[in-house]
């Protein structure tokens, strides 16, 4: 029985890491929440839980939803890629993925790997293992089922598949029943089920569900499959052992195949199911032309090919190879197993998934409400530039094309149309600056300056195209054109903290704090944007320098310095950086406030941008973070949380204390503090913070953490919440990219720069060193770092191929070269200059 007690010592674990295979192995199905994985790497995507729940979409989870999923359903996570097994001798049936039938399994094991999941189990002497994945470059998913008879007698079995189709537009599908109950259409031909709702009119795409085995029957009408008043846990067709051959007309189109076979003792049978998406050319939709039957001339060969075991095997091999190659950009061997597996496997994987999905598809993001976030995707670039430079380049150009001529940016765009989302609009005044940060990350990784000359329109209007470099200038200018009474940047609707809505003053329930009209002449200012501006302007100065624009570079630097001065004059509260000034000029995040006295974001961002490092403000601010915001579960966003609603502050005070922006451990911001700590030379503090939110390090408290132990979550409830330590909103979060940057570029210190690779680790003193392999601009760096005296400071001596170099910056190597890098950290070699080494 797998759903019973766990062995002692593993009291809170639901599985374990298999680092060798890059898998997390879940050993009981009833995880505290569904623990999911992602299928698909380029256009066809899906989520899959550890019990096969989830759904798929093509490019856009709102506009091209392939299968239906009911969020917030009971029981949790019902609806997915289901297979039912039935013993035809006794009539007993069960789910080899435990859900939805939930009959006890004799063994159960789910392996979430890199873009694939396998779920294996046994019951009544029948072993079943299903592999789910999307082959690279295809618009289909494979479910490969292997059933083995482990009895010593023959077994007569039935297999039923089940996938419920979504009528494409997920929002409409979940709301517009007066129409939708009448539109559903399917076809069945050659053993394949085709879902073709609206194909007769303006759509040229359809879905299909095919099976490799001869069918004993099928159903395409959900209600015929389930039977009246029944759920996925006891479909009538399965109970009866017989499909009804139903053809859906309206109501709910569904796909189910019935395969029947006999297995001798020890015999295994493989059954392949394909669920796919296909687009026909506009002039070749129908066969015969003009008759509303799908022309299958193009899709059928694809189906036939992927129903062959060799093709599936080969596709799966290619998927694994492609991930192995992607992850080979960086490999580290540190004394910390949690850091190793996160850096080498799970964190880059989460970075890719987050980049691909932006904030659209997870168990917490319904795929309907948020498309591609401007600031979100710009930050995601930091996590994937090294692994997927081509994708990064394309995304930068897409994002920039939604920028407005004012330099402002649409807050979100829809992935299918790539048009800015009018419903949410613009006016989040930090947005444009993140474009500079994203482009800088891309340039540092690739050196591809040609991107700066790419012609990119504003607001998707081709006649307005200017070189990308000019977009960056406008981003910079946008801030300077909008300064407030203290000379700090105006916040607009919000800055990074979407919920700090200082110009909103909303009294109407349900009104969006972000899109509602702001008070006229919104005067609120953001210290955070000031910090981000300094960071971005400095990056832009370096980029201008690279283009030989010394004048521009000087101007950007001068403005950065000026803004840093404003922050020190008006943004400093005495012991930490203030957060903002509200519409009436009152400070937010100040010792003067009763609630929300200290906020985390400006401490991280201002120190990251270098403000106050020289004069000790930075160290003081970080000491205040340690004193007021740090907890054993990570660093909280603010203290004390708001206990009542402040209409002058907006959504932030709408959350109960300790949740979300109102004082949770907002994981996205934690790495900024880790980076800041490395900048003042404190590797112990930096790595300490890193470990507190490292999901692998939290695996041992899975009952408290509750989300997946292999990926970061957006938030962990803060100490003021009753559920202190509980994570929420796993997977799609800027936490992925920023933690990857903090650990790899700052703590381990392997940092791409415009003209070479810097190796400048700031390690925890417990470490005697580490080794790493990094591919960078065509060369391979074999890095060994030694910290024999266990100091928490930074590198004092660096050798490249045995020769000492000046500082920690390695000039560019020849493509194809291997560079041996040795780094020493230690007190006996004193460091002449540079950023401060000690702290407090
Ligand atoms: C969410 C948003 C992100 C924002 C953060 C803080 O994670 O996706 O854009 O910066 O919340 O409000
Ligand atoms: C932030 C919050 C998110 C919220 C959004 C808009 O991004 O993290 O939960 O939906 O702001 O209010």
Tab-separated table of C-alpha atoms and ligand atoms in Angstrom, residues 370 375 498-499 514 651 655 660-661 666 714 729, ligand 2:
chain	number	residue	atom	x	y	z
A	370	UNK	CA	-1.994	36.827	-17.631
A	375	UNK	CA	8.967	43.067	-16.760
A	498	UNK	CA	2.360	45.380	-8.553
A	499	UNK	CA	0.437	45.827	-5.345
A	514	UNK	CA	-3.791	48.175	-11.415
A	651	UNK	CA	-3.608	46.192	-3.152
A	655	UNK	CA	-3.776	40.803	1.532
A	660	UNK	CA	1.876	37.810	-0.966
A	661	UNK	CA	3.087	41.384	-1.158
A	666	UNK	CA	8.519	36.938	-1.566
A	714	UNK	CA	6.786	32.831	-5.730
A	729	UNK	CA	2.546	29.906	-6.589
B	2	LIG	C1	1.104	40.948	-8.429
B	2	LIG	C2	0.670	39.869	-7.518
B	2	LIG	C3	-0.378	39.059	-8.195
B	2	LIG	C4	-1.511	39.955	-8.618
B	2	LIG	C5	-1.001	41.068	-9.486
B	2	LIG	C6	-2.078	42.021	-9.880
B	2	LIG	O1	1.701	40.451	-9.561
B	2	LIG	O2	1.759	39.053	-7.129
B	2	LIG	O3	-0.839	38.088	-7.336
B	2	LIG	O4	-2.466	39.211	-9.317
B	2	LIG	O5	-0.018	41.737	-8.785
B	2	LIG	O6	-2.780	42.461	-8.757
